[in-house]
Short mmCIF file of C-alpha atoms and ligand atoms in Angstrom, two decimals:
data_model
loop_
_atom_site.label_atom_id
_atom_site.label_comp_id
_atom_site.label_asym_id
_atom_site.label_seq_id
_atom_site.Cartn_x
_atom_site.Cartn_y
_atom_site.Cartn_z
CA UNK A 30 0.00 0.00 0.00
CA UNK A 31 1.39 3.75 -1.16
CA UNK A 32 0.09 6.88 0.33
CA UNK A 33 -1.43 8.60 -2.07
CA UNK A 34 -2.27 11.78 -0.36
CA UNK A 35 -1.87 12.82 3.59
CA UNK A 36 -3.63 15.62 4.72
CA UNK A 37 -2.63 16.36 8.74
CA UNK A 38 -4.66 18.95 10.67
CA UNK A 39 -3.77 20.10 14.25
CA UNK A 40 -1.38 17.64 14.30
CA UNK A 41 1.70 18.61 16.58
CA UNK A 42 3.07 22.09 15.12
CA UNK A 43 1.25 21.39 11.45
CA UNK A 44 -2.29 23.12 11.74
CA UNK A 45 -2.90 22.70 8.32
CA UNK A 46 -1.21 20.61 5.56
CA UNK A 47 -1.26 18.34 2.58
CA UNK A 48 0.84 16.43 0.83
CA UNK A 49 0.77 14.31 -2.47
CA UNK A 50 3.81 12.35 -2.13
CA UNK A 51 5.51 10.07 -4.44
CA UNK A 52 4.83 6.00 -4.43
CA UNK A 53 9.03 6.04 -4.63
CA UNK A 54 11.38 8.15 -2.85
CA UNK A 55 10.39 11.33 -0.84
CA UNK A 56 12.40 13.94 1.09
CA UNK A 57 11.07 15.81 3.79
CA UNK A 58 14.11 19.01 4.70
CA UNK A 59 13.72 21.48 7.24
CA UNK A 60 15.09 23.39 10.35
CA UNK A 61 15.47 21.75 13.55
CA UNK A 62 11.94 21.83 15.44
CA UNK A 63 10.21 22.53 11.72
CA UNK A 64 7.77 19.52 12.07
CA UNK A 65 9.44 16.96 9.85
CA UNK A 66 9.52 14.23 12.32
CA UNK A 67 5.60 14.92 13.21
CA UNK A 68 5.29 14.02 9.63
CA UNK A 69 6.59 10.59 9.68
CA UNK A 70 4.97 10.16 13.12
CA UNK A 71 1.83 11.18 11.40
CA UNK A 72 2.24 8.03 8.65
CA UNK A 73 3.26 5.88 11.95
CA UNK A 74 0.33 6.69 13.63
CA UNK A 75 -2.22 5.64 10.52
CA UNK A 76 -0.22 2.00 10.85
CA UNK A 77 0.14 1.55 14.63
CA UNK A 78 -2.97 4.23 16.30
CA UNK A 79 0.05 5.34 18.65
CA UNK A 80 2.82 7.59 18.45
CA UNK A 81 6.74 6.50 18.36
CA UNK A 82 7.48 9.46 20.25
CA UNK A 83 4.73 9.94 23.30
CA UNK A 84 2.85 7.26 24.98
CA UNK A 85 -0.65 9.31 24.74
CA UNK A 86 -1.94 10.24 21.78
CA UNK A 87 -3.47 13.35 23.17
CA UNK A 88 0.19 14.56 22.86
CA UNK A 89 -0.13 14.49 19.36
CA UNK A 90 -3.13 17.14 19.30
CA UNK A 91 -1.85 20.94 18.45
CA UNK A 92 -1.20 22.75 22.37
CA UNK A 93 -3.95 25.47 20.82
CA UNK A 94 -6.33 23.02 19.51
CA UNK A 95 -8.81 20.19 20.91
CA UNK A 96 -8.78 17.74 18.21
CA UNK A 97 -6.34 16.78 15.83
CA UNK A 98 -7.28 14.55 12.22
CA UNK A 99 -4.82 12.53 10.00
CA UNK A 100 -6.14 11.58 6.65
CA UNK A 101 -5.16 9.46 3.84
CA UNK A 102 -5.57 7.94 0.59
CA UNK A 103 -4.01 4.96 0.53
CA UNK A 104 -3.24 3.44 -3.16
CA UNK A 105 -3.36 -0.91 -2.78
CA UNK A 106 -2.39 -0.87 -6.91
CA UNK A 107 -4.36 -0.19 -9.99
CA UNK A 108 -7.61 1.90 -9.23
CA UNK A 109 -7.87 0.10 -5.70
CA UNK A 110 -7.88 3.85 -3.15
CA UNK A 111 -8.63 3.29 0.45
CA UNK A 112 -9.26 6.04 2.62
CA UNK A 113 -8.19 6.05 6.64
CA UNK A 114 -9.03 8.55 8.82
CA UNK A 115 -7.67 8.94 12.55
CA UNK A 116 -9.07 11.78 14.86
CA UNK A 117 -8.41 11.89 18.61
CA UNK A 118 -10.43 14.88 20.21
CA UNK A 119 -8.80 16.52 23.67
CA UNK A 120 -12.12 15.05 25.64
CA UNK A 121 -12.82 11.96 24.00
CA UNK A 122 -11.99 8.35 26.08
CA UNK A 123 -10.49 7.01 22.77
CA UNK A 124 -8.88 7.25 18.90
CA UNK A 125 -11.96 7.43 16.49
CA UNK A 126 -10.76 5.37 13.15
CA UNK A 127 -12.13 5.42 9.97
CA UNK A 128 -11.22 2.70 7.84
CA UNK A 129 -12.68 2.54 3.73
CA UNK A 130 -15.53 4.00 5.70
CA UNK A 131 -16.19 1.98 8.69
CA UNK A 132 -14.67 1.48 12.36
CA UNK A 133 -12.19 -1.38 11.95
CA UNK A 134 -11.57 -4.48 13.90
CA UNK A 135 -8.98 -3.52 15.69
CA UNK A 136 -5.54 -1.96 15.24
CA UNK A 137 -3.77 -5.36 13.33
CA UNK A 138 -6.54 -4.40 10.50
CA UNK A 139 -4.67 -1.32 9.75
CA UNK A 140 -1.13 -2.63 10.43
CA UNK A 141 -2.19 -4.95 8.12
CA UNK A 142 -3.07 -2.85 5.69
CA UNK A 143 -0.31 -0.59 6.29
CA UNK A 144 2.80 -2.20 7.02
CA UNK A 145 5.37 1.05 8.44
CA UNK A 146 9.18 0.33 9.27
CA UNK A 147 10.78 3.09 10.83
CA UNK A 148 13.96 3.66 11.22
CA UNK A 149 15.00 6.68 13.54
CA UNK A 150 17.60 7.35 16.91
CA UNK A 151 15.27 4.60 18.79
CA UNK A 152 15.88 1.60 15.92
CA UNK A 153 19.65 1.40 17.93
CA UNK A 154 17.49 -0.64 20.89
CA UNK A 155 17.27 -3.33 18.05
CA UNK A 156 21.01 -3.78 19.23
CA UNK A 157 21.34 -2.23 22.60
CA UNK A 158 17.75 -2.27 24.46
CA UNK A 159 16.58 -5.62 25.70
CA UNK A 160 14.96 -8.77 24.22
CA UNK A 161 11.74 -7.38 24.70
CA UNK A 162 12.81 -4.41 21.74
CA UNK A 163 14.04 -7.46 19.04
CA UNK A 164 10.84 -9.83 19.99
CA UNK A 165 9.20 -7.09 18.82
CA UNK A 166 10.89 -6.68 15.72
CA UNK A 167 10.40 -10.43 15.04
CA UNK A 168 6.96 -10.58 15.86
CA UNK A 169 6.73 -7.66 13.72
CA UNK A 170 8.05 -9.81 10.29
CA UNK A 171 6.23 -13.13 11.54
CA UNK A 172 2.75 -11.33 12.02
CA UNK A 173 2.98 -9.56 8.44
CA UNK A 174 3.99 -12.80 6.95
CA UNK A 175 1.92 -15.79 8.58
CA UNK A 176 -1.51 -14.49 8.97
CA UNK A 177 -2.21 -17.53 11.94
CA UNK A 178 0.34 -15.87 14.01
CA UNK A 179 -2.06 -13.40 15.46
CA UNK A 180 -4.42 -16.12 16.77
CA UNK A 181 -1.82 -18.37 18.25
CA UNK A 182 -0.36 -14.89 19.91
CA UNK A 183 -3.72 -14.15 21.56
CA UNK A 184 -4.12 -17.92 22.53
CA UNK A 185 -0.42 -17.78 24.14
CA UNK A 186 -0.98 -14.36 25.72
CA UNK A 187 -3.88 -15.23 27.51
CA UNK A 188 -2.80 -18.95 28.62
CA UNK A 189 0.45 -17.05 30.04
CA UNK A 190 -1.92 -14.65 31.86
CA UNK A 191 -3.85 -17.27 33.54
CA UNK A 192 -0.99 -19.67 34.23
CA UNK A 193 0.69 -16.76 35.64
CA UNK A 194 -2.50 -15.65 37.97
CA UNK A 195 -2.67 -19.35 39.15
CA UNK A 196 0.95 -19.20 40.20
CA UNK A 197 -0.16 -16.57 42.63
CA UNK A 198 -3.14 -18.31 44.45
CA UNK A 199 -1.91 -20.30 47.47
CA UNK A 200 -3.71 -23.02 46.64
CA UNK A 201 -3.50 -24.21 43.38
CA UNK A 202 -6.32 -26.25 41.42
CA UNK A 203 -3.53 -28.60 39.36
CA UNK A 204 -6.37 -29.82 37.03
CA UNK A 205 -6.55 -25.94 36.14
CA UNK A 206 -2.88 -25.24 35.68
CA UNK A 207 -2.57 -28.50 33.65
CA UNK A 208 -4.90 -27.31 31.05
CA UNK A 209 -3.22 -23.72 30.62
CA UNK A 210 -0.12 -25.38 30.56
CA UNK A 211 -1.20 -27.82 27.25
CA UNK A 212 -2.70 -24.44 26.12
CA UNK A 213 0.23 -22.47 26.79
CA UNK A 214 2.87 -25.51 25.36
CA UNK A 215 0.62 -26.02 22.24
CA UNK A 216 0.52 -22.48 21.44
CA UNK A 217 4.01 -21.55 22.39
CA UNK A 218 5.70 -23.58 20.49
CA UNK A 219 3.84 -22.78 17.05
CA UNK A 220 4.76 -19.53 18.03
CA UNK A 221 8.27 -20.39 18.36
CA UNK A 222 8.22 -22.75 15.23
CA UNK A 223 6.28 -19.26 13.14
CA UNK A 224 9.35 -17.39 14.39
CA UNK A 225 12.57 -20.18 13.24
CA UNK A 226 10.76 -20.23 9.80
CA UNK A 227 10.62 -16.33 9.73
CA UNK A 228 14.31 -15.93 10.62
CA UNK A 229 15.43 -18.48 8.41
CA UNK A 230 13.90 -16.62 5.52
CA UNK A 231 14.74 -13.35 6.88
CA UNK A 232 18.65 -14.15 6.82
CA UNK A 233 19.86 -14.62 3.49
CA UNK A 234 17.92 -11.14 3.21
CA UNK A 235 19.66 -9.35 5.93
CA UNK A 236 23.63 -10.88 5.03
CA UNK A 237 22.54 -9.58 1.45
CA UNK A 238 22.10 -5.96 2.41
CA UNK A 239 24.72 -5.99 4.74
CA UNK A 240 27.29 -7.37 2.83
CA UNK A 241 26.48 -4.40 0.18
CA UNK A 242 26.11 -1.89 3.23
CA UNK A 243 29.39 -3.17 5.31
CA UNK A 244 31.31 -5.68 2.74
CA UNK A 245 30.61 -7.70 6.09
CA UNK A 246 29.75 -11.23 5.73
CA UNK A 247 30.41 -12.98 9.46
CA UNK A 248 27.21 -11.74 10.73
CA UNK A 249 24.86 -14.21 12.67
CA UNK A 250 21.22 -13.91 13.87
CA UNK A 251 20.75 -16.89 16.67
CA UNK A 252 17.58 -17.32 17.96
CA UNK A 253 16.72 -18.23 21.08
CA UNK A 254 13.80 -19.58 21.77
CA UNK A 255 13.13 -18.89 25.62
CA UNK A 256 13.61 -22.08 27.40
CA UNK A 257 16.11 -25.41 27.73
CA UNK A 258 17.35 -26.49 25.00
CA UNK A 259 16.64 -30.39 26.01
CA UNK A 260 13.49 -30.53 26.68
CA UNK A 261 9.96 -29.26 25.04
CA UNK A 262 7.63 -26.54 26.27
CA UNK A 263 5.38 -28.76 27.95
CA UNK A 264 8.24 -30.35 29.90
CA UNK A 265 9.97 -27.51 30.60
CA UNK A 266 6.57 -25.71 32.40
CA UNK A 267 6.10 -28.51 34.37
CA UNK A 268 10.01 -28.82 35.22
CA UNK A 269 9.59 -24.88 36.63
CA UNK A 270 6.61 -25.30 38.36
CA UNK A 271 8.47 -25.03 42.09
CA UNK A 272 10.66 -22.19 40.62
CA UNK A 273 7.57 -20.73 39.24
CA UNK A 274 5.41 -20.61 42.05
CA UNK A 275 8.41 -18.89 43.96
CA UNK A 276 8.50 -16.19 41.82
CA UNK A 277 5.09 -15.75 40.78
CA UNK A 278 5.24 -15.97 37.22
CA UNK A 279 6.15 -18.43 33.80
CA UNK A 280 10.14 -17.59 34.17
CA UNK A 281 10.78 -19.59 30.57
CA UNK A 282 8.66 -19.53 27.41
CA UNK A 283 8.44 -17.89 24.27
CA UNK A 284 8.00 -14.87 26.24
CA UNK A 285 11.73 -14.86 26.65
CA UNK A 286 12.82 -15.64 23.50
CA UNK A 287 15.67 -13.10 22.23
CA UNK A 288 18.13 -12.51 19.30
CA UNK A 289 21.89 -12.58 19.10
CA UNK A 290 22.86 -10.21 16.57
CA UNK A 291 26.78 -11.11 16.36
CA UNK A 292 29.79 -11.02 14.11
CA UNK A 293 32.83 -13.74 14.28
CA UNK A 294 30.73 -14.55 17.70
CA UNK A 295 31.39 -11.11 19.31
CA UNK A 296 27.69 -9.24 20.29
CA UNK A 297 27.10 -6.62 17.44
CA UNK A 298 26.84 -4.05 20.03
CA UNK A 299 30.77 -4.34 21.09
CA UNK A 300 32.14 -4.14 18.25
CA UNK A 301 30.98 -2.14 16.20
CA UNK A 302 30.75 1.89 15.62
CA UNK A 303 27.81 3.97 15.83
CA UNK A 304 28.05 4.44 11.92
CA UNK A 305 27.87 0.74 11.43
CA UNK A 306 25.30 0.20 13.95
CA UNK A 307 23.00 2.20 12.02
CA UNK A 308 23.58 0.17 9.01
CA UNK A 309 22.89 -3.33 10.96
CA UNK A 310 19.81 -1.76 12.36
CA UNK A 311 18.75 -0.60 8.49
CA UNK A 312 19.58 -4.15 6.62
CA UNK A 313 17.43 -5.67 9.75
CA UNK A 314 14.93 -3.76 9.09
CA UNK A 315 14.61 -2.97 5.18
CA UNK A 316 14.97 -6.96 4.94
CA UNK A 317 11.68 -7.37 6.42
CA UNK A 318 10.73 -5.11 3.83
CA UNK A 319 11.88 -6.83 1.16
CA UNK A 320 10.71 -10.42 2.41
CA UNK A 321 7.20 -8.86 3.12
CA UNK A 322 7.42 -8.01 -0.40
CA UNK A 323 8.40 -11.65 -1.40
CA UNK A 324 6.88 -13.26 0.94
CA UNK A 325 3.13 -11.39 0.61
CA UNK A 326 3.82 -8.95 -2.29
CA UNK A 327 2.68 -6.44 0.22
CA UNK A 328 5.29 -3.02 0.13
CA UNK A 329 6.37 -1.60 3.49
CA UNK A 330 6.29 2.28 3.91
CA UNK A 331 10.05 3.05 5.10
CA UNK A 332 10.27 6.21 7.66
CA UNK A 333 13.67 7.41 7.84
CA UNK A 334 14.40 10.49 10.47
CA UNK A 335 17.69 11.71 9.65
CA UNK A 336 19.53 9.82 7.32
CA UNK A 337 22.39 11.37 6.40
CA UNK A 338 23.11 11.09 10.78
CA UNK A 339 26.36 9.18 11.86
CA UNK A 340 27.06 8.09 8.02
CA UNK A 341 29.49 9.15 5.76
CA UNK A 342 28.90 9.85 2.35
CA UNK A 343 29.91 6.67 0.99
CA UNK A 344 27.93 4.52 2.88
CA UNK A 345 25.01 7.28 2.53
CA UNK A 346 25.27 6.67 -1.19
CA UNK A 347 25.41 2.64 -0.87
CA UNK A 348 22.08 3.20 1.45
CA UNK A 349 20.65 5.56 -1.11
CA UNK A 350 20.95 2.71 -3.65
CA UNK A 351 19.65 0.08 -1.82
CA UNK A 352 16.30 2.29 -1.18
CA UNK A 353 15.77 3.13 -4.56
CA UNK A 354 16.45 -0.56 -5.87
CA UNK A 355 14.04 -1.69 -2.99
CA UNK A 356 10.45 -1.68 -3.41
CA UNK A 357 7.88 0.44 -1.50
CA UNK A 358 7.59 4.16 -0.47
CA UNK A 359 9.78 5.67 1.81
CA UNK A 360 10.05 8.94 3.36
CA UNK A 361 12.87 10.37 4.59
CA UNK A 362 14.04 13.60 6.77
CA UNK A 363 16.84 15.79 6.94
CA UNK A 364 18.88 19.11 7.84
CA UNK A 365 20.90 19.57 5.14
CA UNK A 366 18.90 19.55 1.51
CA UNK A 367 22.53 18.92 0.02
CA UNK A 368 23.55 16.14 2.18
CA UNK A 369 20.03 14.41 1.29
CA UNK A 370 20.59 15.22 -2.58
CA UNK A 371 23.34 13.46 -3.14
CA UNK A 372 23.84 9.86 -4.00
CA UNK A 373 20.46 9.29 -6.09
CA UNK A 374 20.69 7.37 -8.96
CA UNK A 375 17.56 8.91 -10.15
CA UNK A 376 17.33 12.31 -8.58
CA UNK A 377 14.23 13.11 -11.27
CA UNK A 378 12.07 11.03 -9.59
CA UNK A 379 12.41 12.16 -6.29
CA UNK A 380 10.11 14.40 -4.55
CA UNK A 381 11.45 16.91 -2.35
CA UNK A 382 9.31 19.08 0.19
CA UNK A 383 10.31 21.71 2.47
CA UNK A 384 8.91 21.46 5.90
CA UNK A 385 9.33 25.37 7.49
CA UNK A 386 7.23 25.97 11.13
CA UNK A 387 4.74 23.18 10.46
CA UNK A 388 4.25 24.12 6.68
CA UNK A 389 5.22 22.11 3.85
CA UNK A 390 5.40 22.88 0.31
CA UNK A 391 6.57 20.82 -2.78
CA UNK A 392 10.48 22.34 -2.90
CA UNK A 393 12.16 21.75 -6.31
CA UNK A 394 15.26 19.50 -5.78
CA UNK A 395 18.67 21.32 -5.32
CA UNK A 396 20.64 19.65 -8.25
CA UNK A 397 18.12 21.29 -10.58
CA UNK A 398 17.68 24.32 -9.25
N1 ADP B 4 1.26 19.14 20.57
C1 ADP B 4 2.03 20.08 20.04
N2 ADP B 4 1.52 21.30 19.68
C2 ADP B 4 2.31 22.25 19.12
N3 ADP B 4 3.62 22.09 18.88
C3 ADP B 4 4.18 20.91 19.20
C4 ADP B 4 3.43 19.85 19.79
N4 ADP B 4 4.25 18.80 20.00
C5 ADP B 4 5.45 19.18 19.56
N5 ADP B 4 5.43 20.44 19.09
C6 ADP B 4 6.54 21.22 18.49
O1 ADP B 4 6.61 20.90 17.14
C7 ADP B 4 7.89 21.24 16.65
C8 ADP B 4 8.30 20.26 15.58
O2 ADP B 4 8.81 19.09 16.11
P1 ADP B 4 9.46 17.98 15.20
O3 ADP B 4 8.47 17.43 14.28
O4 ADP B 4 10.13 17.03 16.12
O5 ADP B 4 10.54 18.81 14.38
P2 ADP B 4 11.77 18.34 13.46
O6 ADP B 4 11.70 16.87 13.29
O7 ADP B 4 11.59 19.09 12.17
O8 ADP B 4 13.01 18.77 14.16
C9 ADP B 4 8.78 21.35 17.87
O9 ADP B 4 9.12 22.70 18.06
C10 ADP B 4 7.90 20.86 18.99
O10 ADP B 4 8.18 21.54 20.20
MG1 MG B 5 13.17 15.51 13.92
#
């Protein structure tokens, strides 16, 4: 799905705009504190209902305003045009939504619909934050790409819940715990087995972009899945039961799993500079683009605050290449309009806007002016 248009009103500093932006490449430049980030948190927010940036939405809404509305048409290929509507008023309990015209199902309808990667100062917790930051990226790949995920997810989630509840009683019905254990063990590991089949598919993916990105080729994702190696889920819940009830909650599980992101078996985070982090972070991330693409032939929207950050202009231009070769829209912000210009294969077909104190306007691109 491509944005077609995006018209944000008494969002953050933008009272007023709208934009027509490209299905390809798009460049958002302007001042520090112009509104170019509210843009892309804008796009976020029509994917995810939430901000990247503020855990309340009411945030969001202009300081001399009591409502704000994003709207878009959203272009799913030939004359398909879906319109999505978010509006979250200063009063109201909730986010009204309106989806081709009626309330959705839930939020996974419109990530669904909208798949958004974004890759900002916060992607680094892929590498440094905790497991919790790179389940979520998995989860993020498996969900797009195996539409039973979601159900085994909820299934898992609440067995965990209950399981975990029981743990805290003093006396414990066993019959009880036994059945949200199978529930738990049955769903757990199809969640783990949804996950090993996403990575494996995801890898050959990621080396690709980072051996163009780094010329690196040691790099290794291992998965782990959360509990012993030796023994299955259903075992390994009843093994931890004692332990368990100790601590008052499932210690092991798919709720622990992690990934190792490592080169020559040294943790990606030690070795490597900022510059290079960035890239890691990117190939991670713009491969479950491109697999989403293979997998589903569904393209991502890329949001990119500050590129041209912590990379030099060689590996600026090998990341410009790889985003115009790669299929799907992105939109991308930056300071300086001349360190965003260069390295474009096909400048032409670029669009450029100039975000100035919550305006933006179509800005012709600086190698043709
Ligand atoms: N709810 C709000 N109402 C009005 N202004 C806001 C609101 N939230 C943030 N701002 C301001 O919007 C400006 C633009 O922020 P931002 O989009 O992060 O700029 P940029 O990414 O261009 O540096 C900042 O000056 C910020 O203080
Ligand atoms: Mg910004």
């Amino acid at each position: 799905m491509t944005i077609q248009s995006l018209k944000l009103t008494n969002f953050r500093n933008i009272t007023s705009a709208e934009i027509f932006p490209s299905a390809g490449v798009n460049l958002l430049v302007g001042e520090n504190a112009s509104g170019k980030t509210s843009i892309l948190e804008a796009i976020y927010l029509l994917s995810m209902v939430r901000s990247f940036r503020s855990k309340k939405t009411k945030n969001l809404i202009n300081h001399t305003a009591d409502q704000f509305t994003v709207f878009a048409n959203l272009n799913a290929g030939e004359a398909n045009t879906y319109s999505l509507g978010i509006q979250r008023h200063q009063q109201a309990a909730d986010t009204d939504i309106l989806f081709r015209g009626q309330k959705p199902s839930g939020v996974a309808e419109l990530t669904a619909a909208l798949p958004v990667q974004l890759i900002n100062p916060d992607a680094f917790r892929l590498l440094e934050g905790s497991p919790k930051d790179r389940r979520q990226f998995l989860d993020w790949g498996v969900f797009h790409v195996e539409p039973t995920f979601m159900h085994c997810w909820k299934r898992f989630q609440r067995a965990l819940k209950q399981r975990n509840s029981l743990l805290r009683h003093g006396r414990i019905d066993e019959l009880e715990l036994q059945l949200w254990e199978k529930e738990l063990a049955v769903n757990g590991e199809q969640i783990t087995a949804l996950r090993q089949a996403y990575l494996a598919s995801l890898k050959p993916i990621f080396a690709n972009l980072l051996d163009r990105f780094l010329g690196l080729q040691n790099f290794t994702l291992n998965f782990q899945r959360g509990w012993d190696k030796n023994v299955d889920l259903t075992e390994s819940l009843f093994l931890s039961r004692v332990k368990d009830r100790e601590q008052g909650f499932t210690q092991a599980g798919p709720q622990r799993a992690d990934i190792r992101v490592a080169m020559n078996g040294y943790t990606a985070m030690d070795v490597l500079s900022r510059g290079q982090q960035k890239l890691v972070v990117s190939a991670l991330k713009l491969a479950q683009g491109a697999l989403l693409s293979e997998a589903r032939n569904k393209q991502c929207v890329y949001l990119i605050d500050d590129l041209p950050a912590e990379l030099d202009k060689q590996h600026r231009r090998i990341f410009c290449e790889v985003l115009e070769k790669q299929s799907g829209q992105v939109f991308i912000t930056g300071v300086d309009a001349e360190a965003l210009a260069d390295g474009w294969q096909k400048p032409e077909s670029i669009s450029w806007f100039h975000v100035e104190h919550g305006q933006i306007s179509l800005k012709p691109c600086p190698s043709t002016k």
